[in-house]
Tab-separated table of C-alpha atoms and ligand atoms in Angstrom:
chain	number	residue	atom	x	y	z
C	1	MET	CA	78.022	122.482	91.326
C	2	SER	CA	79.592	119.116	91.594
C	3	ARG	CA	79.242	118.028	94.980
C	4	ASN	CA	83.359	117.232	95.493
C	5	LEU	CA	82.980	113.094	96.756
C	6	PRO	CA	85.683	112.087	99.184
C	7	THR	CA	88.156	109.517	97.459
C	8	ARG	CA	89.193	106.725	99.434
C	9	SER	CA	92.681	104.893	98.692
C	10	PHE	CA	92.551	102.101	95.870
C	11	SER	CA	95.003	99.716	98.421
C	12	LEU	CA	94.147	96.389	100.255
C	13	HIS	CA	93.822	96.889	103.437
C	14	ARG	CA	92.082	93.507	104.959
C	15	SER	CA	94.790	92.057	106.917
C	16	VAL	CA	97.642	94.747	108.619
C	17	LEU	CA	100.006	92.482	111.131
C	18	SER	CA	101.364	94.541	113.795
C	19	VAL	CA	105.506	93.308	113.915
C	20	PRO	CA	107.568	94.705	117.611
C	21	ALA	CA	110.000	96.459	115.748
C	22	ILE	CA	112.759	94.466	118.172
C	23	ASN	CA	111.914	91.247	117.062
C	24	THR	CA	114.389	90.157	114.103
C	25	ARG	CA	112.782	86.961	113.807
C	26	ALA	CA	109.210	87.734	113.906
C	27	LEU	CA	110.306	91.223	111.676
C	28	GLU	CA	112.394	88.064	109.129
C	29	LYS	CA	108.770	86.306	109.364
C	30	THR	CA	107.243	88.880	107.064
C	31	TYR	CA	108.391	88.158	103.452
C	32	SER	CA	106.737	84.929	104.184
C	33	LEU	CA	103.759	86.520	104.995
C	34	ASP	CA	100.421	87.517	102.948
C	35	CYS	CA	99.424	89.851	104.543
C	36	ASP	CA	98.865	93.098	102.893
C	37	ALA	CA	100.531	95.742	105.158
C	38	VAL	CA	102.856	95.450	108.114
C	39	ILE	CA	103.201	97.939	110.769
C	40	PHE	CA	106.663	97.782	112.791
C	41	ASP	CA	105.773	98.988	116.337
C	42	LEU	CA	108.098	101.274	117.495
C	43	GLU	CA	105.413	101.770	120.320
C	44	ASP	CA	103.432	99.800	123.107
C	45	SER	CA	105.285	96.496	122.143
C	46	VAL	CA	109.595	97.635	122.226
C	47	ALA	CA	109.765	98.477	125.773
C	48	PRO	CA	111.601	101.750	126.784
C	49	GLU	CA	114.707	100.720	127.110
C	50	LYS	CA	115.011	98.622	123.684
C	51	LYS	CA	114.284	101.869	121.838
C	52	GLU	CA	117.108	102.434	120.081
C	53	GLU	CA	117.915	98.596	119.421
C	54	ALA	CA	114.145	98.175	117.623
C	55	ARG	CA	114.991	101.440	115.128
C	56	GLU	CA	118.623	100.138	114.470
C	57	GLY	CA	116.614	96.912	113.294
C	58	LEU	CA	114.723	98.777	111.989
C	59	LYS	CA	117.146	100.695	109.960
C	60	ALA	CA	118.549	97.225	108.973
C	61	PHE	CA	115.467	95.764	107.547
C	62	PHE	CA	114.851	98.388	105.078
C	63	PHE	CA	118.016	98.677	103.653
C	64	SER	CA	119.182	94.679	103.981
C	65	ALA	CA	119.997	93.949	100.273
C	66	ARG	CA	116.130	91.856	99.866
C	67	PRO	CA	113.798	94.794	99.910
C	68	LEU	CA	109.180	93.918	101.249
C	69	GLU	CA	108.085	93.517	97.695
C	70	ASN	CA	104.165	93.221	97.340
C	71	LYS	CA	103.153	94.953	100.769
C	72	GLU	CA	102.596	98.168	101.780
C	73	LYS	CA	104.921	99.087	105.300
C	74	ILE	CA	104.086	101.158	107.648
C	75	ILE	CA	105.793	102.121	110.612
C	76	ARG	CA	104.194	103.307	113.833
C	77	ILE	CA	106.305	106.068	115.944
C	78	ASN	CA	105.875	106.761	119.493
C	79	PRO	CA	103.278	110.158	120.762
C	80	LEU	CA	106.353	113.173	119.215
C	81	SER	CA	105.129	113.851	123.210
C	82	SER	CA	107.013	111.401	124.259
C	83	ASN	CA	110.827	110.982	124.762
C	84	PHE	CA	110.859	109.079	121.884
C	85	GLY	CA	108.869	110.124	119.287
C	86	HIS	CA	111.051	112.568	117.513
C	87	ALA	CA	113.911	110.301	117.318
C	88	ASP	CA	111.234	107.895	116.262
C	89	MET	CA	110.434	110.729	113.254
C	90	GLU	CA	114.093	111.122	111.857
C	91	LEU	CA	114.019	107.562	111.307
C	92	VAL	CA	110.636	107.651	108.549
C	93	LEU	CA	112.270	109.836	106.873
C	94	ALA	CA	114.991	108.267	106.226
C	95	LEU	CA	113.547	105.096	105.310
C	96	GLU	CA	110.407	106.311	103.933
C	97	PRO	CA	107.667	103.898	104.638
C	98	ASP	CA	104.448	104.298	102.980
C	99	ALA	CA	103.031	105.574	106.757
C	100	VAL	CA	103.574	106.999	109.339
C	101	LEU	CA	100.689	105.148	112.066
C	102	LEU	CA	100.834	108.076	115.190
C	103	PRO	CA	99.533	106.740	118.029
C	104	LYS	CA	97.623	108.425	120.395
C	105	VAL	CA	95.605	110.881	117.727
C	106	ASP	CA	93.329	113.122	120.339
C	107	GLU	CA	92.288	115.812	117.487
C	108	PRO	CA	93.362	117.375	114.685
C	109	GLN	CA	96.076	118.953	115.217
C	110	ASP	CA	98.104	115.823	115.956
C	111	VAL	CA	98.251	114.966	112.315
C	112	MET	CA	98.680	118.560	111.598
C	113	THR	CA	101.748	118.585	113.709
C	114	VAL	CA	103.465	115.650	111.722
C	115	SER	CA	102.153	116.584	108.194
C	116	ASP	CA	103.760	120.381	108.963
C	117	LEU	CA	107.094	117.907	109.340
C	118	LEU	CA	106.593	116.303	106.447
C	119	SER	CA	106.702	119.140	104.710
C	120	ASP	CA	109.161	120.537	106.376
C	121	ALA	CA	110.806	117.635	105.608
C	122	ASP	CA	110.586	117.349	101.285
C	123	ALA	CA	109.069	113.598	102.238
C	124	PRO	CA	107.942	112.375	98.788
C	125	GLU	CA	103.960	112.343	99.094
C	126	THR	CA	104.122	109.256	98.345
C	127	LEU	CA	105.066	109.377	102.447
C	128	ARG	CA	100.962	109.180	103.512
C	129	ILE	CA	99.920	109.675	107.206
C	130	TRP	CA	97.399	106.665	109.405
C	131	ALA	CA	96.562	107.633	112.986
C	132	MET	CA	94.877	105.591	115.331
C	133	ILE	CA	91.932	106.155	117.256
C	134	GLU	CA	92.457	104.378	120.804
C	135	THR	CA	91.255	107.891	123.155
C	136	PRO	CA	87.697	108.692	124.280
C	137	ARG	CA	88.768	112.381	123.084
C	138	GLY	CA	89.660	110.492	120.204
C	139	ILE	CA	86.563	109.026	118.998
C	140	LEU	CA	84.683	112.394	119.936
C	141	ASN	CA	87.279	114.095	117.923
C	142	ALA	CA	87.279	111.286	114.755
C	143	ALA	CA	85.162	114.039	111.965
C	144	ALA	CA	87.105	116.809	113.023
C	145	THR	CA	90.449	114.550	112.755
C	146	ALA	CA	89.283	113.086	109.333
C	147	GLU	CA	88.061	116.637	107.846
C	148	PHE	CA	91.373	117.712	108.406
C	149	GLY	CA	92.009	114.379	105.905
C	150	ARG	CA	90.324	116.333	102.838
C	151	THR	CA	93.242	120.191	103.744
C	152	PRO	CA	95.097	119.775	100.859
C	153	GLY	CA	98.720	118.027	101.868
C	154	SER	CA	97.622	116.097	105.184
C	155	ARG	CA	98.576	112.778	104.035
C	156	LEU	CA	96.033	111.620	106.080
C	157	ASP	CA	94.982	107.659	104.237
C	158	CYS	CA	93.046	105.592	107.461
C	159	PHE	CA	91.890	105.500	111.013
C	160	VAL	CA	92.838	102.497	112.691
C	161	VAL	CA	91.474	101.878	115.794
C	162	GLY	CA	92.663	100.253	118.664
C	163	LEU	CA	90.478	99.495	121.533
C	164	ASN	CA	92.859	98.033	123.851
C	165	ASP	CA	93.630	101.731	124.823
C	166	LEU	CA	90.367	102.603	124.153
C	167	ARG	CA	89.121	100.205	127.270
C	168	LYS	CA	91.994	100.181	129.426
C	169	GLU	CA	90.327	105.064	129.296
C	170	THR	CA	86.806	104.073	129.489
C	171	GLY	CA	86.290	101.260	131.628
C	172	VAL	CA	84.310	99.163	129.016
C	173	LEU	CA	85.180	95.293	129.433
C	174	PRO	CA	86.412	93.212	126.674
C	175	GLN	CA	83.131	91.092	125.656
C	176	PRO	CA	81.848	88.933	122.789
C	177	GLY	CA	80.215	90.793	120.576
C	178	ARG	CA	82.074	94.012	121.852
C	179	THR	CA	78.405	96.018	122.264
C	180	TYR	CA	79.103	99.248	124.501
C	181	LEU	CA	82.018	99.289	121.306
C	182	VAL	CA	79.828	99.774	119.019
C	183	PRO	CA	78.035	102.835	118.730
C	184	TRP	CA	82.329	104.564	118.803
C	185	LEU	CA	83.070	101.821	115.857
C	186	MET	CA	80.644	102.957	113.637
C	187	GLN	CA	80.933	106.607	114.704
C	188	VAL	CA	84.728	106.146	113.165
C	189	ILE	CA	83.962	105.137	110.521
C	190	LEU	CA	80.899	106.645	109.690
C	191	ALA	CA	83.965	109.846	110.067
C	192	ALA	CA	86.204	108.008	108.209
C	193	ARG	CA	84.041	107.716	105.024
C	194	ALA	CA	82.152	111.165	105.274
C	195	TYR	CA	86.045	111.910	104.077
C	196	GLY	CA	86.692	109.381	102.169
C	197	LEU	CA	89.550	106.808	104.451
C	198	ASP	CA	90.413	103.893	105.412
C	199	ALA	CA	88.930	102.115	108.453
C	200	ILE	CA	91.011	99.919	110.135
C	201	ASP	CA	89.674	98.204	112.793
C	202	SER	CA	91.751	96.658	116.301
C	203	VAL	CA	93.546	93.601	117.237
C	204	PHE	CA	91.754	90.410	118.520
C	205	ASN	CA	94.584	89.610	121.255
C	206	ASP	CA	93.886	86.316	121.973
C	207	PHE	CA	95.166	84.577	118.930
C	208	LYS	CA	94.534	80.915	119.521
C	209	GLU	CA	91.164	81.724	120.616
C	210	MET	CA	89.922	81.009	115.990
C	211	ASP	CA	87.083	80.807	116.379
C	212	GLY	CA	86.220	83.627	117.858
C	213	PHE	CA	88.885	86.270	115.274
C	214	ASP	CA	86.255	84.714	113.026
C	215	ALA	CA	83.807	85.680	114.423
C	216	GLU	CA	85.396	89.405	115.254
C	217	CYS	CA	86.144	90.021	111.532
C	218	ALA	CA	83.345	88.782	110.893
C	219	HIS	CA	81.455	91.279	112.390
C	220	ALA	CA	84.258	94.177	111.588
C	221	ARG	CA	82.971	93.016	107.463
C	222	ALA	CA	79.439	93.754	109.038
C	223	MET	CA	80.363	97.155	109.870
C	224	GLY	CA	81.747	98.250	106.684
C	225	PHE	CA	85.618	97.870	108.484
C	226	ASP	CA	88.238	97.514	105.396
C	227	GLY	CA	90.398	95.149	107.687
C	228	LYS	CA	91.659	94.342	110.658
C	229	MET	CA	94.825	95.085	112.541
C	230	LEU	CA	96.817	91.813	113.734
C	231	ILE	CA	99.197	90.628	115.620
C	232	HIS	CA	100.338	87.764	114.645
C	233	PRO	CA	100.907	85.373	111.579
C	234	ALA	CA	97.787	82.863	112.115
C	235	GLN	CA	95.535	86.178	112.021
C	236	ILE	CA	96.191	86.631	108.356
C	237	GLU	CA	94.689	84.452	106.559
C	238	ALA	CA	90.826	84.704	108.431
C	239	ALA	CA	91.314	88.406	107.390
C	240	ASN	CA	91.795	87.960	104.093
C	241	ARG	CA	88.987	85.379	103.462
C	242	HIS	CA	86.582	88.515	105.031
C	243	PHE	CA	87.158	91.487	104.710
C	244	ALA	CA	88.125	89.973	100.130
C	245	PRO	CA	84.401	90.701	98.618
C	246	ASP	CA	83.080	87.206	97.484
C	247	GLU	CA	82.930	85.419	94.384
C	248	ALA	CA	78.781	86.376	93.548
C	249	ALA	CA	79.357	89.529	94.820
C	250	THR	CA	82.067	90.144	92.256
C	251	ARG	CA	80.409	88.712	89.638
C	252	GLU	CA	77.432	90.200	90.342
C	253	ALA	CA	79.240	93.542	90.614
C	254	GLU	CA	80.995	92.873	86.511
C	255	GLU	CA	77.449	92.143	85.421
C	256	ILE	CA	76.586	95.988	86.670
C	257	ILE	CA	79.242	97.924	84.774
C	258	ALA	CA	78.940	95.563	82.095
C	259	ALA	CA	75.077	96.461	81.803
C	260	PHE	CA	75.447	100.561	82.336
C	261	ALA	CA	78.938	99.902	79.620
C	262	ASP	CA	76.007	99.054	77.364
C	263	PRO	CA	75.102	101.534	74.600
C	264	SER	CA	71.640	101.603	75.605
C	265	ALA	CA	72.206	102.816	79.454
C	266	ASP	CA	73.526	106.007	77.950
C	267	GLY	CA	71.467	108.847	79.262
C	268	LEU	CA	70.151	106.991	81.742
C	269	ASN	CA	70.479	107.227	85.501
C	270	VAL	CA	68.867	103.806	86.674
C	271	ILE	CA	68.286	100.426	84.945
C	272	ASN	CA	66.801	96.528	85.268
C	273	LEU	CA	69.040	93.969	85.715
C	274	ASN	CA	67.447	90.984	85.792
C	275	GLY	CA	64.408	92.391	87.329
C	276	ARG	CA	66.264	93.943	89.955
C	277	MET	CA	66.461	97.983	89.501
C	278	ILE	CA	70.038	99.684	89.466
C	279	GLU	CA	70.903	102.971	90.605
C	280	ARG	CA	75.146	104.246	88.611
C	281	LEU	CA	75.412	105.479	92.250
C	282	HIS	CA	75.917	101.599	92.266
C	283	LEU	CA	78.369	101.388	89.445
C	284	VAL	CA	80.621	102.784	92.166
C	285	GLN	CA	79.930	100.790	93.984
C	286	ALA	CA	80.516	97.602	91.688
C	287	GLU	CA	83.322	99.428	90.031
C	288	SER	CA	85.669	99.549	93.617
C	289	LEU	CA	84.243	95.716	94.648
C	290	VAL	CA	85.649	94.565	90.646
C	291	HIS	CA	89.230	96.616	91.142
C	292	LYS	CA	89.338	95.453	94.708
C	293	ALA	CA	89.018	91.404	93.384
C	294	ARG	CA	91.562	92.065	91.017
C	295	LEU	CA	94.328	93.606	92.833
C	296	ILE	CA	93.295	90.338	94.964
C	297	ALA	CA	93.830	87.826	91.786
C	298	GLU	CA	96.760	89.277	91.739
C	299	ARG	CA	98.865	89.503	94.778
C	300	LYS	CA	98.271	85.730	94.544
P	1	COA	N1	105.475	88.771	112.878
P	1	COA	C1	105.625	88.897	112.319
P	1	COA	N2	105.676	86.806	112.922
P	1	COA	C2	105.441	86.657	114.715
P	1	COA	C3	104.023	87.304	114.860
P	1	COA	C4	104.659	89.065	114.046
P	1	COA	N3	103.380	89.572	114.318
P	1	COA	N4	103.800	86.826	115.583
P	1	COA	C5	104.389	85.799	115.855
P	1	COA	N5	105.615	85.753	114.178
P	1	COA	C6	106.233	83.869	114.324
P	1	COA	C7	106.658	84.129	115.100
P	1	COA	O1	107.967	84.386	114.973
P	1	COA	C8	107.594	82.516	115.466
P	1	COA	O2	108.290	81.804	114.441
P	1	COA	P1	109.312	81.119	113.919
P	1	COA	O3	107.679	79.689	114.255
P	1	COA	O4	109.846	81.320	112.977
P	1	COA	O5	109.643	80.899	115.488
P	1	COA	C9	105.663	82.261	114.742
P	1	COA	O6	104.749	82.896	114.077
P	1	COA	C10	104.472	81.400	115.605
P	1	COA	O7	104.616	82.353	116.852
P	1	COA	P2	104.302	81.786	118.155
P	1	COA	O8	105.451	81.105	119.227
P	1	COA	O9	103.050	82.037	118.209
P	1	COA	O10	103.964	83.579	118.960
P	1	COA	P3	105.150	84.334	119.877
P	1	COA	O11	105.039	83.891	121.233
P	1	COA	O12	106.219	84.262	119.249
P	1	COA	O13	104.865	85.657	119.561
P	1	COA	C11	103.994	87.549	120.179
P	1	COA	C12	103.667	85.610	120.252
P	1	COA	C13	102.062	87.835	121.199
P	1	COA	C14	104.812	87.949	121.305
P	1	COA	C15	103.427	87.941	119.192
P	1	COA	O14	102.912	87.601	117.850
P	1	COA	C16	104.075	89.496	118.663
P	1	COA	O15	104.195	90.288	119.275
P	1	COA	N6	103.029	89.830	118.036
P	1	COA	C17	102.105	91.744	118.016
P	1	COA	C18	102.736	92.810	118.881
P	1	COA	C19	102.091	93.951	118.828
P	1	COA	O16	102.423	94.336	117.580
P	1	COA	N7	101.989	94.352	119.522
P	1	COA	C20	101.747	96.217	118.891
P	1	COA	C21	100.174	96.240	118.372
P	1	COA	S1	98.860	96.165	119.530
P	2	MG	MG1	97.882	101.770	121.213
């Protein structure tokens, strides 16, 4: 029996910039920025008395004569349990972004409610769901939530870690290297990988501290994250650099693909490439890396 391997999305998620939907100047700025994706935030960066104005501003931006091209568009809503969540979902249905980002997801039910809502409204399948994992229960239930993503019609594609909320709720202090958070971060990545989701690392608040940001990107890349959620344009370049495959790795991946495509490799699961054992499982990895490199080249 063949194993049903998770398939991961083929989009670039190196740099995922959050923009407060209330900030029209920042919304305009997104046209000129080189991030892979934009999160239009209706949640924590918008004051309660400004939520309606933010929705109106976002609607005007989405329906403006100049569409934002070449970037994935995600709308972060307020929790459905709040006074704002349902109006935010109405807006999501009207604007049909690439994804809706749900804050403070504690358990699979939180995602299920939104997938049902989208299906009931006949939203296109291309409108996906992303989940913020940023509460103690969210971390504990990450595997169950990710598993729900394998249910046909669930639409769940991606986890985004939120450390500001998690630190607030757990008392873990901000420290370089994130020593006490690493076990939880790895748990989120493992859950995502087990069920074919992407995983995006949390924001780094101090946007003037580029050395610290650089180190955190390298750390996140080594842990296996696909990219980083950003708060400021100054962080885009470093995120794009750290989460892109480097040239040597891309060249090696191309060699692996060519070696397995050679008729001499027919029927073989392991081959010798320049004195190194290469297995067919490396081929899948190589193909995804080359695909990513190609997407990056196409953006340029
Ligand atoms: N997206 C797009 N443009 C942004 C931006 C963002 N997230 N953050 C700043 N900019 C723009 C500013 O509008 C400014 O543009 P201008 O030169 O045309 O005036 C330029 O980048 C420089 O900004 P700067 O003066 O350094 O910062 P600021 O004081 O305007 O904003 C923050 C600082 C933190 C308030 C702002 O970066 C921000 O709101 N970030 C996102 C917060 C967020 O989404 N939080 C929720 C998720 S944690
Ligand atoms: Mg949060």
